Short mmCIF file of C-alpha atoms and ligand atoms in Angstrom, two decimals:
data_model
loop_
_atom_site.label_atom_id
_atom_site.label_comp_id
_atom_site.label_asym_id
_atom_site.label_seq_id
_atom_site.Cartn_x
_atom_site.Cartn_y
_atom_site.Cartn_z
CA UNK H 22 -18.96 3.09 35.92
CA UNK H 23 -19.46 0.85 38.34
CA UNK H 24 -18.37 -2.84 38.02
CA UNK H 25 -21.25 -4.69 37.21
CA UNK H 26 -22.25 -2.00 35.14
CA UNK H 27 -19.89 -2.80 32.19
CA UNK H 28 -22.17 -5.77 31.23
CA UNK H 29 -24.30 -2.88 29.58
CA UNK H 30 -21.54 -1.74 26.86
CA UNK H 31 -20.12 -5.26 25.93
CA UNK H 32 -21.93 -5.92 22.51
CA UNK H 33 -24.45 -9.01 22.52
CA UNK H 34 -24.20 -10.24 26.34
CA UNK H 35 -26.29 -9.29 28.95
CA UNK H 36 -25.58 -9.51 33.21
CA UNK H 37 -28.24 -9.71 35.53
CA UNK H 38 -27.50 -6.70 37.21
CA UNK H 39 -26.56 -8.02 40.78
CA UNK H 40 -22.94 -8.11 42.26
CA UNK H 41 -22.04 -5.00 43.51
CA UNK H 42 -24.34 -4.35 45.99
CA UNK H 43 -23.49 -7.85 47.64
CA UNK H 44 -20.02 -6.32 48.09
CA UNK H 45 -18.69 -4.11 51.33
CA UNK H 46 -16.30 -1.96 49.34
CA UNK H 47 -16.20 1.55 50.03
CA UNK H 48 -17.02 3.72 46.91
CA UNK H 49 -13.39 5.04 46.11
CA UNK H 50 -11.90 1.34 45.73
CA UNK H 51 -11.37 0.80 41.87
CA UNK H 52 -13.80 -1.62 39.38
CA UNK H 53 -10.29 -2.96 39.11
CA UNK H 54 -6.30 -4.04 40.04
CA UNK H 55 -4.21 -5.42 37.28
CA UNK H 56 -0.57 -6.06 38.21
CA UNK H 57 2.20 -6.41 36.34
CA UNK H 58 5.83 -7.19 36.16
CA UNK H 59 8.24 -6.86 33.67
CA UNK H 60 10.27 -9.57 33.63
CA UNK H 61 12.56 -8.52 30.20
CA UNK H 62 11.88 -6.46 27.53
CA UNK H 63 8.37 -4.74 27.11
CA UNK H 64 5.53 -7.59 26.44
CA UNK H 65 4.16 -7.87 29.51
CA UNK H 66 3.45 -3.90 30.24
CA UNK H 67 2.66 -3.19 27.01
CA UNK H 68 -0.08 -5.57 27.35
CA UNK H 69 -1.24 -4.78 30.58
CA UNK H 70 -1.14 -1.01 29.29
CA UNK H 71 -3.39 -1.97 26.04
CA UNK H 72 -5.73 -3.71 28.25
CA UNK H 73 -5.83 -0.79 31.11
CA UNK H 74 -6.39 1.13 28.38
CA UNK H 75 -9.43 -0.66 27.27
CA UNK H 76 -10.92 -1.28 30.22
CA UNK H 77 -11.29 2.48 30.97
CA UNK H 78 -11.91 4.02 27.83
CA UNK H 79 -14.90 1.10 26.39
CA UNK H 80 -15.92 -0.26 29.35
CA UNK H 81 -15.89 2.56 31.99
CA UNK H 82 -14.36 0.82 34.99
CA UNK H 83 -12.21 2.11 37.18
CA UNK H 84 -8.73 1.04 36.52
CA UNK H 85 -5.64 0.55 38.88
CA UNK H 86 -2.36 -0.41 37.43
CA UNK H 87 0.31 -1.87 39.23
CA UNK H 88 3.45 -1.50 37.43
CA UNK H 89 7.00 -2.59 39.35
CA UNK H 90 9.44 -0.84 36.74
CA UNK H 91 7.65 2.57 35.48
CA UNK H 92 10.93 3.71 33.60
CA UNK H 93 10.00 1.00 31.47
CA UNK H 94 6.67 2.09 30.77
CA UNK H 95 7.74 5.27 30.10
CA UNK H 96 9.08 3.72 26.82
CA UNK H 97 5.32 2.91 25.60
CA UNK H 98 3.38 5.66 27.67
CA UNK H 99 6.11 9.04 27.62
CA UNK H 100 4.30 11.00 30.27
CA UNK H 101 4.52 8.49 33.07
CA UNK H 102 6.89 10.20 35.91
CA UNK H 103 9.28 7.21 37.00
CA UNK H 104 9.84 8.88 40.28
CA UNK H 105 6.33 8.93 40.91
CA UNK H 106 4.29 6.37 42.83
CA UNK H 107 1.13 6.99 41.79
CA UNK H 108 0.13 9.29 38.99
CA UNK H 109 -3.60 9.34 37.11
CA UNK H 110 -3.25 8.52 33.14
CA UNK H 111 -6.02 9.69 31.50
CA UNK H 112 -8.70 7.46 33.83
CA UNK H 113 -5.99 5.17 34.93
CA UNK H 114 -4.63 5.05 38.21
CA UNK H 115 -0.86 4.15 37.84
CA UNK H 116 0.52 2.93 40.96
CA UNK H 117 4.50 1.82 41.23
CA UNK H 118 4.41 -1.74 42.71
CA UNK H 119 7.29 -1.47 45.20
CA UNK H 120 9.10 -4.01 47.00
CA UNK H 121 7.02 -4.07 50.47
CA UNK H 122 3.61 -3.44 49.15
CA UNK H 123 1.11 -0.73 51.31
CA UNK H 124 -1.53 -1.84 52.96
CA UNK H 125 -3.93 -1.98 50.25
CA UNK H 126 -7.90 -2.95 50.11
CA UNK H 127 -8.43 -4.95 46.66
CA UNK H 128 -10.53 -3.83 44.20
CA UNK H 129 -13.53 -5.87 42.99
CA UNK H 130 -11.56 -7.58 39.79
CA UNK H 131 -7.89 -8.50 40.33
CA UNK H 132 -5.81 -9.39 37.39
CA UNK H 133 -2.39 -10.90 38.15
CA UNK H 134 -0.28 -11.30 34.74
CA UNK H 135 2.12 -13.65 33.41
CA UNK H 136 1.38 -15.53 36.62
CA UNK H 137 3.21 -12.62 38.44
CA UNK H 138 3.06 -13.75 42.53
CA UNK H 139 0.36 -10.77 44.27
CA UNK H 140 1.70 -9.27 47.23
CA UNK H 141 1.25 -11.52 50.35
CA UNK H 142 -0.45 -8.95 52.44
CA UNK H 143 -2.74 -8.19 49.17
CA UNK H 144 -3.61 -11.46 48.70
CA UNK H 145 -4.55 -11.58 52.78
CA UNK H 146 -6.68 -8.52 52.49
CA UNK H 147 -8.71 -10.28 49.49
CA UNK H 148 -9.00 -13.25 51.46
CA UNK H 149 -10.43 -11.18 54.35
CA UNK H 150 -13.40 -10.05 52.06
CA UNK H 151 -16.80 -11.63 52.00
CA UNK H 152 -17.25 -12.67 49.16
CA UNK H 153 -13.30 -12.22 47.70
CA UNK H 154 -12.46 -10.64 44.69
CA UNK H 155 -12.25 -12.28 41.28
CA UNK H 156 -9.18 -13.19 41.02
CA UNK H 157 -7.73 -13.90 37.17
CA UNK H 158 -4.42 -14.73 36.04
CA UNK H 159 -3.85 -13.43 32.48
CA UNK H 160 -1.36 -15.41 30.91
CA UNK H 161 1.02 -15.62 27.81
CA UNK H 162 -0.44 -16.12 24.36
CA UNK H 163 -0.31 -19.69 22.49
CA UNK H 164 -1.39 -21.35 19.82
CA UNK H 165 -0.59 -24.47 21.37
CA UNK H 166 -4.11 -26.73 21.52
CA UNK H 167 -4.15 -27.20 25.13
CA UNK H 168 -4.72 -23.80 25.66
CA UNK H 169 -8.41 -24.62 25.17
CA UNK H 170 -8.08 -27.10 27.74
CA UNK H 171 -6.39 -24.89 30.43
CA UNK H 172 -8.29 -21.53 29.69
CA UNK H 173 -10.76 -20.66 32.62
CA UNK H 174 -9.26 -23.39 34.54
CA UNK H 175 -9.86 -22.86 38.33
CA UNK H 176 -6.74 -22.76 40.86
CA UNK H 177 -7.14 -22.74 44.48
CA UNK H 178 -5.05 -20.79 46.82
CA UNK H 179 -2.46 -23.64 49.24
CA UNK H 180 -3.54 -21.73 52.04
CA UNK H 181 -6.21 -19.07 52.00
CA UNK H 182 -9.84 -19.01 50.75
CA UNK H 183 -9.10 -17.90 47.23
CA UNK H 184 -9.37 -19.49 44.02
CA UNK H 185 -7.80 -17.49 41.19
CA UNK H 186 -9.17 -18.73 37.23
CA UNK H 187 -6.68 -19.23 34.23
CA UNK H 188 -7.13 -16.88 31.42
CA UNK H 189 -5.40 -17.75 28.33
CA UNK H 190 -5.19 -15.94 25.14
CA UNK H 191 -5.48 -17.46 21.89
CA UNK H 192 -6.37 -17.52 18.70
CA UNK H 193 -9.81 -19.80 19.11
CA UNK H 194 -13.48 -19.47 20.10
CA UNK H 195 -12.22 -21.41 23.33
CA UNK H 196 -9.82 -19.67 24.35
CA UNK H 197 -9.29 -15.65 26.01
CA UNK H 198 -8.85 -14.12 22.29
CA UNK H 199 -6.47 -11.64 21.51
CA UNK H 200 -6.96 -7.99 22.39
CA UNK H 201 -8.65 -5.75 19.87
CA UNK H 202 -10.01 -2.49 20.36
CA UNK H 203 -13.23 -1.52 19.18
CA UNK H 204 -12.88 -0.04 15.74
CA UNK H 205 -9.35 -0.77 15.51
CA UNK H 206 -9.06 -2.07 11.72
CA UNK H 207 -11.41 0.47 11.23
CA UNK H 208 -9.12 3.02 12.36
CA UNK H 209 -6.26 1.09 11.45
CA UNK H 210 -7.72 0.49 7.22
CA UNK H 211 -8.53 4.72 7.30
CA UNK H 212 -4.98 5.09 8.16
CA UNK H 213 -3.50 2.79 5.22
CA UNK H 214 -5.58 4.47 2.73
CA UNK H 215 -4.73 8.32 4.06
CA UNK H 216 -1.72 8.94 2.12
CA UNK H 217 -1.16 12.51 3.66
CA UNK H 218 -1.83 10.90 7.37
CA UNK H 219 1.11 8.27 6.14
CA UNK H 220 3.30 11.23 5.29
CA UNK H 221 3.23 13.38 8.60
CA UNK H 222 3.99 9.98 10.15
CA UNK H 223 6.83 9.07 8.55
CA UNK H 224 7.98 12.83 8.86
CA UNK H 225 7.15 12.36 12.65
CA UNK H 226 8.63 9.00 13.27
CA UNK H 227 11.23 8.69 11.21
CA UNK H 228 12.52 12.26 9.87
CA UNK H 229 12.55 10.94 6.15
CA UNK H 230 9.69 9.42 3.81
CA UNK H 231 10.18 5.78 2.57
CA UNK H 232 11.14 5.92 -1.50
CA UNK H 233 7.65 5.91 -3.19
CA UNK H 234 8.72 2.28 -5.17
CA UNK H 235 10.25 1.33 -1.89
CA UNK H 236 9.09 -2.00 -0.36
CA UNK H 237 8.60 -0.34 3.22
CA UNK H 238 9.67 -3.03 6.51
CA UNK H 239 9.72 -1.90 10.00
CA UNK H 240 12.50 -3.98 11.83
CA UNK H 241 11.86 -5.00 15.70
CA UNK H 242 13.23 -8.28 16.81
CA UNK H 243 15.89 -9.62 19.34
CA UNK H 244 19.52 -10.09 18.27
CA UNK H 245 19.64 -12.38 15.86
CA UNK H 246 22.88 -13.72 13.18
CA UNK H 247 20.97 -13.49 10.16
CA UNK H 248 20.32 -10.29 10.07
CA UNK H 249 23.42 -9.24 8.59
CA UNK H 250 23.11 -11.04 5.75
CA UNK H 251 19.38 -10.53 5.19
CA UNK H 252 20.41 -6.86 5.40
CA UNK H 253 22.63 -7.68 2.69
CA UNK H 254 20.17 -9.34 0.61
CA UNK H 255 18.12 -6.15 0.33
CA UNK H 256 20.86 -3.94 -0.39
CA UNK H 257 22.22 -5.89 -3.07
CA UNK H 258 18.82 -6.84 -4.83
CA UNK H 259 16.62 -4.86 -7.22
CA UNK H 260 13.64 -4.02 -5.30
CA UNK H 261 14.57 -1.10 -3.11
CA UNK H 262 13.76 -1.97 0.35
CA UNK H 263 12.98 1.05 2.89
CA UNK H 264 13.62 -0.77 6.48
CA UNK H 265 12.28 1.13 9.68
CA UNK H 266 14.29 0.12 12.54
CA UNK H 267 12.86 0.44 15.64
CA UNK H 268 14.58 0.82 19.14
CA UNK H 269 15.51 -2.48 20.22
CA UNK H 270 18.12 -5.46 20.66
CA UNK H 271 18.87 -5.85 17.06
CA UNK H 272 19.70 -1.74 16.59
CA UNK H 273 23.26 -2.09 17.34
CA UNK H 274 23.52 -5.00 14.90
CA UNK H 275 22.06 -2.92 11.95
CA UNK H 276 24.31 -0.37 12.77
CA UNK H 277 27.63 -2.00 13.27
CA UNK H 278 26.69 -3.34 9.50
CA UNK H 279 25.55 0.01 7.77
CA UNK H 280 28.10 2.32 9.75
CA UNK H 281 27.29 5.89 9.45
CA UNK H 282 25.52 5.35 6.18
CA UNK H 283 21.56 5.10 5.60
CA UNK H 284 21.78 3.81 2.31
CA UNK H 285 23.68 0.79 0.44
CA UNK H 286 22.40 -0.31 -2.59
CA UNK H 287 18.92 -0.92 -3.20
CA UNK H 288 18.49 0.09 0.64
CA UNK H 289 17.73 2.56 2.42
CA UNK H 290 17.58 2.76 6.32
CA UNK H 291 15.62 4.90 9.11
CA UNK H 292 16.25 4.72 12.67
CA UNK H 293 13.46 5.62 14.77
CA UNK H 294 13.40 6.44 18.36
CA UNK H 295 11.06 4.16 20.65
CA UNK H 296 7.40 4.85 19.66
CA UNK H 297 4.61 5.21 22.02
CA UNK H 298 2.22 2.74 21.59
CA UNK H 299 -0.32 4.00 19.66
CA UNK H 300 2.72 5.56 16.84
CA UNK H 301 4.27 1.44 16.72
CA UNK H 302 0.79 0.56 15.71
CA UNK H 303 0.69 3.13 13.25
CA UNK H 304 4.06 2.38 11.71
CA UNK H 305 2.91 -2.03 11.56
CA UNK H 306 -0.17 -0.10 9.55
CA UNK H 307 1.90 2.00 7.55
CA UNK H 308 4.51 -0.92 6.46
CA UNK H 309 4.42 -3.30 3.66
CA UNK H 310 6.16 -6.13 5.97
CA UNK H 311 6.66 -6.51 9.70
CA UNK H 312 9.47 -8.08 11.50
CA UNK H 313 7.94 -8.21 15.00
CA UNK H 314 8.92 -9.84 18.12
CA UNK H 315 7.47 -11.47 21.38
CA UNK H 316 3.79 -11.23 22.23
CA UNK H 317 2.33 -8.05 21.63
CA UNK H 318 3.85 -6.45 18.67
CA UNK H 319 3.09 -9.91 17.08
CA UNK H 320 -0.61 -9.88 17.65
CA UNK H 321 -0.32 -5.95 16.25
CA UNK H 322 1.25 -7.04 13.52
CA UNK H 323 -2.12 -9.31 12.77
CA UNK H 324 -4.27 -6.38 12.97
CA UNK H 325 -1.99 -4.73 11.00
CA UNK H 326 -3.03 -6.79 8.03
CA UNK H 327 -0.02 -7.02 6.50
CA UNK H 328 2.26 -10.20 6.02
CA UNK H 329 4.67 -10.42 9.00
CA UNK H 330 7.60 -12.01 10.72
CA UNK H 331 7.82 -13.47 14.18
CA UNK H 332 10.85 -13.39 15.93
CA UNK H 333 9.26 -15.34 18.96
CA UNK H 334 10.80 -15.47 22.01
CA UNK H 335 13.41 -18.01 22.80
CA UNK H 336 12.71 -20.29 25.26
CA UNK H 337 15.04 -22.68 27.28
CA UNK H 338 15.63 -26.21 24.72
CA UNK H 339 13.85 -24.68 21.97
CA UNK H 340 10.99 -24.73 23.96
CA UNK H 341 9.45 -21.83 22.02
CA UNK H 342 9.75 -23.95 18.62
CA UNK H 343 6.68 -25.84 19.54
CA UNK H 344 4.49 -22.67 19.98
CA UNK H 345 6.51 -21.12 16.46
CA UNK H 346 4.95 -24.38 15.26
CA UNK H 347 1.44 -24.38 16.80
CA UNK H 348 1.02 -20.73 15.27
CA UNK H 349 2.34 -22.15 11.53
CA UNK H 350 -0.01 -24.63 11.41
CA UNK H 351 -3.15 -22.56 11.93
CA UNK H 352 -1.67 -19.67 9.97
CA UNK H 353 -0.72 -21.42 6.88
CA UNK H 354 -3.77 -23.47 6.61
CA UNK H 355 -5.56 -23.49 3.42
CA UNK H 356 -2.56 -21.61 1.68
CA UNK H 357 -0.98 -22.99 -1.69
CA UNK H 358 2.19 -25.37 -0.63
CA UNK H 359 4.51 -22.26 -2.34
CA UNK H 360 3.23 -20.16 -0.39
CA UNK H 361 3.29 -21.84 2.62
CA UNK H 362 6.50 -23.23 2.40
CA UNK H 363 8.11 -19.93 1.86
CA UNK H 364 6.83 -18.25 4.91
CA UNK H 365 7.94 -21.12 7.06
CA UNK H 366 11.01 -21.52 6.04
CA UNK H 367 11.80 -18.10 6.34
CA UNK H 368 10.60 -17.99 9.99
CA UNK H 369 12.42 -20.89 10.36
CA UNK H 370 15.86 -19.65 9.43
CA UNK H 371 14.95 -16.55 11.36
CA UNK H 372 14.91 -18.11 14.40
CA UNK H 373 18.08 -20.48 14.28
CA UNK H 374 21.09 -19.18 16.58
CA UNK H 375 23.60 -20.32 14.30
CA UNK H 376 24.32 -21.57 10.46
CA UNK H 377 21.71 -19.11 8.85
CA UNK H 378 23.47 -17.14 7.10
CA UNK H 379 23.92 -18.88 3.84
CA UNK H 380 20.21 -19.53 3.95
CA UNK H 381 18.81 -16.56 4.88
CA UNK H 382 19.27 -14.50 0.96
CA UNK H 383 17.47 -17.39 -0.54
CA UNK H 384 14.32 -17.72 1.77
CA UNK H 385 14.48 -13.97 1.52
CA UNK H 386 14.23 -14.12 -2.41
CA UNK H 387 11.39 -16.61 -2.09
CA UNK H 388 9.36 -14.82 0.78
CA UNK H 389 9.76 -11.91 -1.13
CA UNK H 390 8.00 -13.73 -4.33
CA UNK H 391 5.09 -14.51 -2.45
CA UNK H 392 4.43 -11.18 -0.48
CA UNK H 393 0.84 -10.98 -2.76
CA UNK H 394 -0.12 -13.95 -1.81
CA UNK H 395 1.06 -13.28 1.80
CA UNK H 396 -0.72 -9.47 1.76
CA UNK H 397 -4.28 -11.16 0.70
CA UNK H 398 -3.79 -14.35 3.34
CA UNK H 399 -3.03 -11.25 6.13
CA UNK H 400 -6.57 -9.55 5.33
CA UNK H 401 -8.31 -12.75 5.70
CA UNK H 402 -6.68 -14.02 8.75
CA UNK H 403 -7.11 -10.64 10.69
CA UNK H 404 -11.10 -10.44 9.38
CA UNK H 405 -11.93 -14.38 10.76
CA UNK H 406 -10.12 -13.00 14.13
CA UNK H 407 -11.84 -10.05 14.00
CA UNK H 408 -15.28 -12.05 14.29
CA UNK H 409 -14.09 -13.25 17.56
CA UNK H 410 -14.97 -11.58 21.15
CA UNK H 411 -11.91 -9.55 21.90
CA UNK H 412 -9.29 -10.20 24.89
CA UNK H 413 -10.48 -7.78 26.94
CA UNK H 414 -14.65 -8.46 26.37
CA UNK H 415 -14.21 -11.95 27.32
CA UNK H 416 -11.53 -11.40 30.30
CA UNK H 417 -14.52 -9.03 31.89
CA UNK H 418 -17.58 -11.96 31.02
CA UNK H 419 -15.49 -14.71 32.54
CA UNK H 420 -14.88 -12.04 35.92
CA UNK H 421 -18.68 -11.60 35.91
CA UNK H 422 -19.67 -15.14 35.40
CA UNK H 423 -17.13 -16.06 38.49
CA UNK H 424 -19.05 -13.07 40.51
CA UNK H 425 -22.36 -15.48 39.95
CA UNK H 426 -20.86 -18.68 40.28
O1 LIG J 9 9.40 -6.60 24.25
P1 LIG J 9 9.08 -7.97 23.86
O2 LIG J 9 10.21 -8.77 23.42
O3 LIG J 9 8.33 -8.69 25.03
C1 LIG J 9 8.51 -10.08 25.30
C2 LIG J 9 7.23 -10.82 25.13
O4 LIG J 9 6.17 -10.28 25.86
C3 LIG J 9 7.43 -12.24 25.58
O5 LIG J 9 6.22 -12.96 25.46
C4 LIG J 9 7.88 -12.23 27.02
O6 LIG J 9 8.04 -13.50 27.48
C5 LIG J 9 9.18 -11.47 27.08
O7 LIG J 9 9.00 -10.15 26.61
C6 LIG J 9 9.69 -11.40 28.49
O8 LIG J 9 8.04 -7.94 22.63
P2 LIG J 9 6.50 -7.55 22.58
O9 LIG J 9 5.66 -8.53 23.34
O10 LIG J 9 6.17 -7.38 21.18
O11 LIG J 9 6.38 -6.15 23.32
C7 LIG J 9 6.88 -4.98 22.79
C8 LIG J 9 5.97 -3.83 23.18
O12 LIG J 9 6.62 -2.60 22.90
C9 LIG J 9 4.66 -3.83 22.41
O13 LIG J 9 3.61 -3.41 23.26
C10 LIG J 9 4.88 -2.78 21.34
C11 LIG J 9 5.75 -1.81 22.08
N1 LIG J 9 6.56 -0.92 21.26
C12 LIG J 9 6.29 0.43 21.29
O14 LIG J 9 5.33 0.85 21.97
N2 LIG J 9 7.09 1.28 20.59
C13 LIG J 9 8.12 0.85 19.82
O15 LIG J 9 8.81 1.67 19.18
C14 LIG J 9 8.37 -0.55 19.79
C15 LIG J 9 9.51 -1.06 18.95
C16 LIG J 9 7.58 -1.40 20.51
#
């Protein structure tokens, strides 16, 4: 479709139906680029992926992804090729964004991620159009309150004739929103309530089904020194606890404590390889509790509706403790104190680097007391969301809006 042509498909806005024409591209250019780096871990593709993703499949454009480290994708998407440079996915064109970048002619939307630098000759080649590309920078996700303050914020280029606008995510009518396919709790409820489709995933996923009494937890976080004992906790208490553990940082920690055995006490443990992206979501669906980590898997774990645990980022001098903080305060807001207090403090001791341990059983004991409570408070907080334009809507209204600006 062509690029003003979304306007059409996103629910309850209409475009005057202008832009295109004004534009010199030749027909085979993209609707649009995104680019992305991965810095660490897999947040930042695995949003640019979702989004991609999107883009094509609900709003027809024409998508070209710029991805600088595609054996890391391959983790999320398993048919990428590493060794090749450009490959079509589905109606995405996957590009690998190498060191010196090819002489390139932009397509009509840019989005640079995570304030990821474009490619200087790129960035000359928009500047050479008349008029220049929107030009977004999709940034990280805060609750923080000046993110209504800085979202859609203007930049100008130092040097050339660009001006690239700030779009941040959030969790707020004024700010980017969080991205949501269409139909996804939909899809995502179905799934909860299909017993049988639960089975063949755990079969699937993890080679084993979770006990039926089993309190089922899928496990994805960074290192972290509480773990051990937590793990602890559920072995030695009388719920049995079925713990998914997905590929990641804190693997070799579960296993150096369990050794070659999946089950100690009251718990029982499956290792699972790295998911693709649509099978993680399924197994945040399919859990009773999430441990999640980062960006993305913690916005899943939302539309997951399930109560959760965010193992956020750490950030130089506990910067990241003021966004853990921001999130709290919306999240626990009009919860009783008991309730509140216990999910806090357990995300609290989850993030400390050091002393935890002794805590950790006890906020486990109390979380665990107030998992109802936390189950009901999940449903809500995901339908309010819900009500909001998605991430991906609003990213493509503020690139039109900028077209007629
Ligand atoms: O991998 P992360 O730790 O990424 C982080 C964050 O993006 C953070 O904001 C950023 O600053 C830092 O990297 C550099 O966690 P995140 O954001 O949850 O991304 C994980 C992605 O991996 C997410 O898209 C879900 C996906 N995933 C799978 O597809 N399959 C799996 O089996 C697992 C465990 C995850």
């Amino acid at each position: 479709m062509a690029w003003f042509g979304f306007a059409a498909v996103i629910s309850g806005f209409k475009f005057p139906i202008s832009v295109r024409s004004a534009m010199s591209h030749s027909t085979n250019i993209p609707d649009c680029d995104i680019f992305c780096k991965v810095v660490d871990n897999f947040g930042d593709i695995g949003v640019c992926w979702r989004l991609a993703r999107q883009m094509t499949l609900e709003h027809g454009l024409g998508v070209r992804l710029w991805v600088d480290n595609l054996a890391a994708f391959r983790n999320l998407a398993p048919t990428i090729d590493p060794e090749r440079p450009s490959q079509q996915l589905g109606d995405i064109e996957v590009r690998q964004w190498p060191a010196t970048f090819p002489e390139t002619e932009p397509a009509h939307l840019v989005i640079q991620t995570f304030a990821c630098d474009l490619p200087p000759g790129y960035l000359g080649a928009m500047a050479r159009q008349n008029p220049p590309p929107t030009w977004i920078n999709l940034e990280y996700l805060s609750a923080e309150d000046w993110v209504e303050g800085c979202h859609q914020l203007l930049s100008p280029h130092p040097q050339l004739p660009l001006c690239c606008r700030f779009f941040f995510p959030g969790f707020t009518e004024r700010t980017g929103g969080l991205l949501r396919e269409t139909g996804l709790l939909d899809s995502l409820r179905e799934f909860r309530a299909d017993t049988e489709a639960q089975s063949s995933f755990w079969e699937t996923a993890a080679g084993i089904q979770p006990p039926p009494e089993a309190l089922r937890i899928s496990l994805f976080s960074y290192e972290n020194p509480a773990l051990p004992s937590l793990l602890e906790a559920w072995a030695s208490g009388e719920r049995p606890v079925f713990c998914a553990v997905t590929t990641g940082r804190s693997t070799d920690q579960v296993r150096a404590w369990a050794g070659n055995t999946r089950q100690r006490g009251s718990l029982t443990l499956a290792y699972l390889p790295f998911l693709p992206q649509e099978d993680y979501d399924r197994l945040l669906a399919a859990c009773d509790l999430n441990f999640v980590r980062g960006e993305d898997s913690f916005v899943r774990a939302q539309w997951a509706t399930h109560p959760l645990v965010w193992h956020i980022y750490r950030q130089a001098e506990n910067a990241h403790r003021i966004k853990l903080a921001a999130f709290l305060a919306k999240y626990l807001t009009g919860l009783p104190p008991e309730t509140a207090t216990a999910l806090q403090d357990f995300w609290l001791a989850w993030d400390e680097e050091t002393g935890v341990e002794a805590r950790i059983a006890d906020a486990w004991m109390k979380l665990l007391g107030q998992l109802p409570a936390l189950q009901a408070h999940a449903e809500r907080w995901a339908g309010v969301l819900a009500q909001q334009e998605d991430l991906c809507a609003k990213l493509l209204i503020c690139g039109q809006n900028l077209i007629q600006s």
